Amino acid sequence: MFVALVVWNFASYLHVGFAQITSKSAAKIGQKVWESQLDTAALRLGLVGNIALSFLFFPVTRGSSVLLLLGLTSEASIKYHIWLGHIVMTFFTAHGLCYIIFWAATHEISQMLKWSKTGVSNVAGELSLLAGLFLWATTFPRIRRKIFEVFFYTHHLYIFFIFFFVLHIGISYSCIMLPGFFLFMIDRYLRFLQSRRGVRLMSARVLPCETLELNFSKSKSLSYAPTSIMFLNVPSISKLQWHPFTISSSSNLEGDKISVVIKGEGSWSKNLYQLLASPSSIDHLDVSIEGPYGPTSTDFLRHDLLVMISGGSGITPFISIIRELLHTTESTRSKIPNILLISAFKNSNDLTMLDLILPISFTPSNFSNFPLQIEAYVTKEKHQVTQEENPIRSIWFKPNPCDAPLTPILGQKNWLWLGFIISSSFIIYLIFIGILTRFYIYPIDHNTNMIYSSSTRSVLHILFLCIGIVIAATLGFVWNKKKNERESVQIGNVEGATPTASPNAWYYNADRELESFPQEEFLKCVNVHYGERPDLKRFLFERKESSVGVLVSGPKTLRHEVANICSSGLAANLHFETISFTW
């Protein structure tokens, strides 16, 4: 629908513009008809590109209330940012090429070097386009997946793209994209403030399938919904790279801890795994965090049955959902839906990811009544492979006085603080720019827009906009930081012996003596199948419950397969939902 809107808008522009071009009007300015039409088309391409640009930054404003109002999470909205980015660069590239062709045809190629004092600055537009093209070239999937670091670093060219874009057309015409970019800058600065302080990493579980579970300390005031994500930075691996990971813990079940699961797939995550899995593992690791981000709430209790289908590391968001439902049964004794978890793994080693469903620190009082059934499939092996005993080990880290529990950026009433920051920062900007205009720019220009430099005016507007954001956001952040520090309990040193293995790596030797009742009950919930894939149609079509929530997380092919089954119309009780995950 948006593409149709943009195309219709461009077609309307051309229809009106071409109707005013005649042989006589073109001859007056020494041009041919097609040259005047090309000039008009080039201008309209830029104007339509501005429409897409005005929406470009909304999807990547992670803490924005706009996304929550639309029912979107930050990771789920990335696809809209990608589509809008392609539309923006397509129109702006065509805009620039049409003008170059027009200048060449009219023997005015020197216009490419024009930087007008009070009009459109062509050089600034060309610099903006070049920055955008470099950025755009690295966003295509084949390049982004193979050389992610190049994509990550070149994406920071958006700063130059926007800066020269504003200088190109002036601050007045730039206001079309101001709302989205203004919210993005506030969000980006708040994330910068949050990431300046290290977060206390308490422990890690190292799995043999090149997977880690990292457990961080958090304040009890920090709450989040299942399937939320947070961004991690480990300076000892890369000071600039931030990577998103799905949270595997439950905010209610584990009030003082937040966990993520990291699969060693890319170079960054492999380096982290090797760092912690080495025999001489470190006793402290500096980590910074941004987030968490996610849905405000999730309602999984409305169904009679939850069917969770995962492929590989796609099990991660389901761990947090199961833990949340565990808390519901323990705290409120409310009736929860039956849970069927269908997980497909390539190798036996990957089965250890099921070991993360129950947190070590939590012992359910009556797990035997928890309605969980797990069907695990190992697709690449025909039979069970004998594993070494206790293949999972835990690492406990020493506390650092500089580290602190993870706290909410703007406190519990973050929406109220965010509204305060948005409004007050804009008011500060208006006051500064009003004083500057009244006592400096107006005496020179007298509102003619023909004397005072447009580029200088644009730079001053950008400067005062940033100053307003820095003042308001810093005040809000510092106020909440002091409040959180008063409420936080001081972290003490971890004493006692450090365990060397996970207490519940039970799938590899079902005959060995089980160590505790929860693991024994957990074992009864699991069926492991080797050398086959799950028959998803059978699992879904055989369900007779009136409402079956079908959640899927994993590769695109798996998500599409389940979506096709649910939308086939052969079972009216299936309600499909895809779950985003990052690892």
Short mmCIF file of N, CA, C and O in Angstrom, two decimals, residues 103-167:
data_model
loop_
_atom_site.label_atom_id
_atom_site.label_comp_id
_atom_site.label_asym_id
_atom_site.label_seq_id
_atom_site.Cartn_x
_atom_site.Cartn_y
_atom_site.Cartn_z
N TRP A 103 22.02 18.13 -16.65
CA TRP A 103 23.11 19.11 -16.74
C TRP A 103 24.03 18.81 -17.92
O TRP A 103 24.50 19.73 -18.58
N ALA A 104 24.27 17.54 -18.18
CA ALA A 104 25.12 17.19 -19.31
C ALA A 104 24.45 17.55 -20.63
O ALA A 104 25.09 18.05 -21.57
N ALA A 105 23.14 17.34 -20.73
CA ALA A 105 22.41 17.62 -21.96
C ALA A 105 22.31 19.11 -22.22
O ALA A 105 22.31 19.55 -23.39
N THR A 106 22.26 19.91 -21.17
CA THR A 106 22.11 21.36 -21.33
C THR A 106 23.45 22.09 -21.19
O THR A 106 23.47 23.33 -21.07
N HIS A 107 24.53 21.32 -21.18
CA HIS A 107 25.89 21.87 -21.11
C HIS A 107 26.09 22.72 -19.84
O HIS A 107 26.73 23.77 -19.86
N GLU A 108 25.54 22.22 -18.75
CA GLU A 108 25.69 22.90 -17.45
C GLU A 108 26.26 21.94 -16.40
O GLU A 108 25.85 21.96 -15.24
N ILE A 109 27.20 21.11 -16.83
CA ILE A 109 27.76 20.12 -15.92
C ILE A 109 28.47 20.77 -14.74
O ILE A 109 28.68 20.15 -13.69
N SER A 110 28.84 22.03 -14.88
CA SER A 110 29.49 22.75 -13.78
C SER A 110 28.54 22.93 -12.59
O SER A 110 28.99 23.26 -11.49
N GLN A 111 27.24 22.71 -12.80
CA GLN A 111 26.28 22.78 -11.70
C GLN A 111 26.58 21.75 -10.61
O GLN A 111 26.17 21.94 -9.46
N MET A 112 27.33 20.70 -10.95
CA MET A 112 27.67 19.69 -9.97
C MET A 112 28.59 20.25 -8.89
O MET A 112 28.67 19.69 -7.78
N LEU A 113 29.29 21.34 -9.18
CA LEU A 113 30.20 21.94 -8.21
C LEU A 113 29.60 23.16 -7.52
O LEU A 113 30.30 23.90 -6.83
N LYS A 114 28.30 23.35 -7.67
CA LYS A 114 27.65 24.54 -7.12
C LYS A 114 27.26 24.31 -5.65
O LYS A 114 26.62 23.33 -5.30
N TRP A 115 27.67 25.27 -4.81
CA TRP A 115 27.24 25.28 -3.41
C TRP A 115 26.66 26.67 -3.15
O TRP A 115 27.35 27.60 -2.77
N SER A 116 25.37 26.81 -3.37
CA SER A 116 24.71 28.11 -3.25
C SER A 116 24.66 28.56 -1.80
O SER A 116 24.49 27.75 -0.89
N LYS A 117 24.79 29.87 -1.62
CA LYS A 117 24.74 30.41 -0.27
C LYS A 117 23.33 30.39 0.31
O LYS A 117 23.13 30.09 1.49
N THR A 118 22.35 30.65 -0.52
CA THR A 118 20.97 30.75 -0.01
C THR A 118 20.00 29.82 -0.73
O THR A 118 18.80 29.89 -0.49
N GLY A 119 20.47 28.98 -1.59
CA GLY A 119 19.57 28.07 -2.31
C GLY A 119 19.97 26.62 -2.08
O GLY A 119 20.61 26.27 -1.09
N VAL A 120 19.58 25.78 -3.02
CA VAL A 120 19.92 24.36 -2.95
C VAL A 120 21.41 24.18 -3.21
O VAL A 120 21.95 24.71 -4.18
N SER A 121 22.07 23.41 -2.36
CA SER A 121 23.51 23.16 -2.50
C SER A 121 23.72 21.82 -3.17
O SER A 121 23.50 20.76 -2.55
N ASN A 122 24.13 21.85 -4.43
CA ASN A 122 24.29 20.61 -5.19
C ASN A 122 25.41 19.73 -4.64
O ASN A 122 25.27 18.51 -4.60
N VAL A 123 26.52 20.33 -4.24
CA VAL A 123 27.65 19.55 -3.72
C VAL A 123 27.21 18.79 -2.47
O VAL A 123 27.54 17.61 -2.29
N ALA A 124 26.47 19.46 -1.58
CA ALA A 124 25.99 18.79 -0.37
C ALA A 124 25.08 17.61 -0.72
O ALA A 124 25.15 16.55 -0.09
N GLY A 125 24.23 17.79 -1.73
CA GLY A 125 23.37 16.70 -2.16
C GLY A 125 24.16 15.52 -2.71
O GLY A 125 23.82 14.36 -2.46
N GLU A 126 25.22 15.81 -3.45
CA GLU A 126 26.05 14.74 -4.01
C GLU A 126 26.80 13.99 -2.91
O GLU A 126 26.93 12.76 -2.95
N LEU A 127 27.29 14.72 -1.90
CA LEU A 127 27.97 14.07 -0.77
C LEU A 127 26.99 13.20 0.02
O LEU A 127 27.33 12.09 0.45
N SER A 128 25.78 13.69 0.20
CA SER A 128 24.75 12.90 0.88
C SER A 128 24.43 11.64 0.10
O SER A 128 24.32 10.54 0.68
N LEU A 129 24.29 11.76 -1.23
CA LEU A 129 23.98 10.61 -2.06
C LEU A 129 25.11 9.59 -2.04
O LEU A 129 24.87 8.38 -1.96
N LEU A 130 26.36 10.05 -2.08
CA LEU A 130 27.50 9.12 -2.05
C LEU A 130 27.52 8.35 -0.73
O LEU A 130 27.75 7.14 -0.72
N ALA A 131 27.30 9.05 0.39
CA ALA A 131 27.25 8.36 1.68
C ALA A 131 26.13 7.33 1.70
O ALA A 131 26.30 6.20 2.19
N GLY A 132 24.96 7.71 1.15
CA GLY A 132 23.84 6.78 1.08
C GLY A 132 24.12 5.58 0.21
O GLY A 132 23.73 4.45 0.54
N LEU A 133 24.81 5.78 -0.91
CA LEU A 133 25.12 4.66 -1.82
C LEU A 133 26.10 3.68 -1.19
O LEU A 133 25.94 2.46 -1.32
N PHE A 134 27.11 4.19 -0.49
CA PHE A 134 28.05 3.29 0.21
C PHE A 134 27.30 2.49 1.27
O PHE A 134 27.55 1.29 1.44
N LEU A 135 26.43 3.16 1.99
CA LEU A 135 25.64 2.48 3.02
C LEU A 135 24.71 1.44 2.39
O LEU A 135 24.61 0.31 2.87
N TRP A 136 24.05 1.84 1.32
CA TRP A 136 23.06 0.97 0.66
C TRP A 136 23.72 -0.28 0.09
O TRP A 136 23.14 -1.38 0.16
N ALA A 137 24.92 -0.14 -0.44
CA ALA A 137 25.58 -1.27 -1.10
C ALA A 137 25.85 -2.43 -0.15
O ALA A 137 25.91 -3.59 -0.57
N THR A 138 26.01 -2.14 1.14
CA THR A 138 26.34 -3.19 2.11
C THR A 138 25.11 -3.77 2.80
O THR A 138 25.25 -4.65 3.65
N THR A 139 23.91 -3.29 2.45
CA THR A 139 22.71 -3.75 3.14
C THR A 139 22.08 -4.97 2.49
O THR A 139 21.19 -5.59 3.09
N PHE A 140 22.48 -5.33 1.29
CA PHE A 140 21.87 -6.47 0.63
C PHE A 140 22.27 -7.76 1.34
O PHE A 140 23.41 -7.90 1.80
N PRO A 141 21.36 -8.72 1.45
CA PRO A 141 21.57 -9.89 2.31
C PRO A 141 22.87 -10.63 2.06
O PRO A 141 23.53 -11.05 3.01
N ARG A 142 23.26 -10.80 0.80
CA ARG A 142 24.47 -11.57 0.52
C ARG A 142 25.70 -10.93 1.13
O ARG A 142 26.58 -11.62 1.68
N ILE A 143 25.77 -9.61 1.08
CA ILE A 143 26.92 -8.90 1.67
C ILE A 143 26.77 -8.80 3.18
O ILE A 143 27.72 -9.03 3.93
N ARG A 144 25.56 -8.50 3.64
CA ARG A 144 25.35 -8.30 5.09
C ARG A 144 25.65 -9.58 5.87
O ARG A 144 26.21 -9.52 6.96
N ARG A 145 25.31 -10.73 5.34
CA ARG A 145 25.51 -11.98 6.08
C ARG A 145 26.96 -12.45 6.03
O ARG A 145 27.48 -12.99 7.00
N LYS A 146 27.62 -12.24 4.89
CA LYS A 146 28.99 -12.76 4.76
C LYS A 146 30.02 -11.85 5.42
O LYS A 146 31.00 -12.33 5.99
N ILE A 147 29.84 -10.55 5.31
CA ILE A 147 30.80 -9.61 5.92
C ILE A 147 29.99 -8.60 6.75
O ILE A 147 29.86 -7.44 6.39
N PHE A 148 29.47 -9.10 7.88
CA PHE A 148 28.60 -8.29 8.71
C PHE A 148 29.33 -7.06 9.24
O PHE A 148 28.73 -5.99 9.40
N GLU A 149 30.63 -7.21 9.56
CA GLU A 149 31.37 -6.08 10.12
C GLU A 149 31.39 -4.90 9.15
O GLU A 149 31.26 -3.75 9.57
N VAL A 150 31.54 -5.18 7.85
CA VAL A 150 31.53 -4.10 6.85
C VAL A 150 30.17 -3.42 6.84
O VAL A 150 30.06 -2.19 6.82
N PHE A 151 29.10 -4.22 6.86
CA PHE A 151 27.75 -3.66 6.93
C PHE A 151 27.57 -2.80 8.17
O PHE A 151 27.03 -1.69 8.11
N PHE A 152 28.05 -3.30 9.31
CA PHE A 152 27.86 -2.61 10.58
C PHE A 152 28.55 -1.25 10.57
O PHE A 152 27.96 -0.23 10.95
N TYR A 153 29.81 -1.22 10.14
CA TYR A 153 30.57 0.03 10.20
C TYR A 153 30.09 1.03 9.16
O TYR A 153 30.00 2.23 9.44
N THR A 154 29.79 0.58 7.95
CA THR A 154 29.35 1.52 6.91
C THR A 154 27.96 2.07 7.22
O THR A 154 27.60 3.15 6.71
N HIS A 155 27.19 1.39 8.07
CA HIS A 155 25.86 1.88 8.39
C HIS A 155 25.93 3.19 9.17
O HIS A 155 24.93 3.94 9.22
N HIS A 156 27.06 3.48 9.77
CA HIS A 156 27.21 4.75 10.50
C HIS A 156 27.33 5.94 9.54
O HIS A 156 27.33 7.09 10.00
N LEU A 157 27.41 5.65 8.25
CA LEU A 157 27.41 6.75 7.27
C LEU A 157 26.08 7.48 7.24
O LEU A 157 25.96 8.54 6.58
N TYR A 158 25.06 6.95 7.94
CA TYR A 158 23.78 7.66 7.97
C TYR A 158 23.94 9.06 8.58
O TYR A 158 23.16 9.97 8.27
N ILE A 159 24.95 9.23 9.43
CA ILE A 159 25.20 10.55 10.03
C ILE A 159 25.55 11.56 8.94
O ILE A 159 25.00 12.67 8.90
N PHE A 160 26.47 11.17 8.05
CA PHE A 160 26.86 12.05 6.95
C PHE A 160 25.72 12.21 5.96
O PHE A 160 25.51 13.30 5.40
N PHE A 161 24.98 11.13 5.72
CA PHE A 161 23.85 11.17 4.80
C PHE A 161 22.83 12.22 5.24
O PHE A 161 22.41 13.07 4.44
N ILE A 162 22.44 12.19 6.51
CA ILE A 162 21.45 13.14 7.02
C ILE A 162 22.03 14.55 7.11
O ILE A 162 21.36 15.54 6.75
N PHE A 163 23.27 14.68 7.56
CA PHE A 163 23.88 15.99 7.73
C PHE A 163 23.93 16.74 6.39
O PHE A 163 23.47 17.89 6.29
N PHE A 164 24.46 16.10 5.35
CA PHE A 164 24.56 16.76 4.05
C PHE A 164 23.20 16.87 3.37
O PHE A 164 22.99 17.77 2.54
N PHE A 165 22.27 15.98 3.69
CA PHE A 165 20.90 16.11 3.18
C PHE A 165 20.27 17.41 3.66
O PHE A 165 19.64 18.14 2.88
N VAL A 166 20.44 17.72 4.95
CA VAL A 166 19.90 18.96 5.51
C VAL A 166 20.57 20.17 4.87
O VAL A 166 19.92 21.16 4.54
N LEU A 167 21.90 20.09 4.67
CA LEU A 167 22.60 21.20 4.01
C LEU A 167 22.17 21.34 2.56
O LEU A 167 22.18 22.45 2.01
#
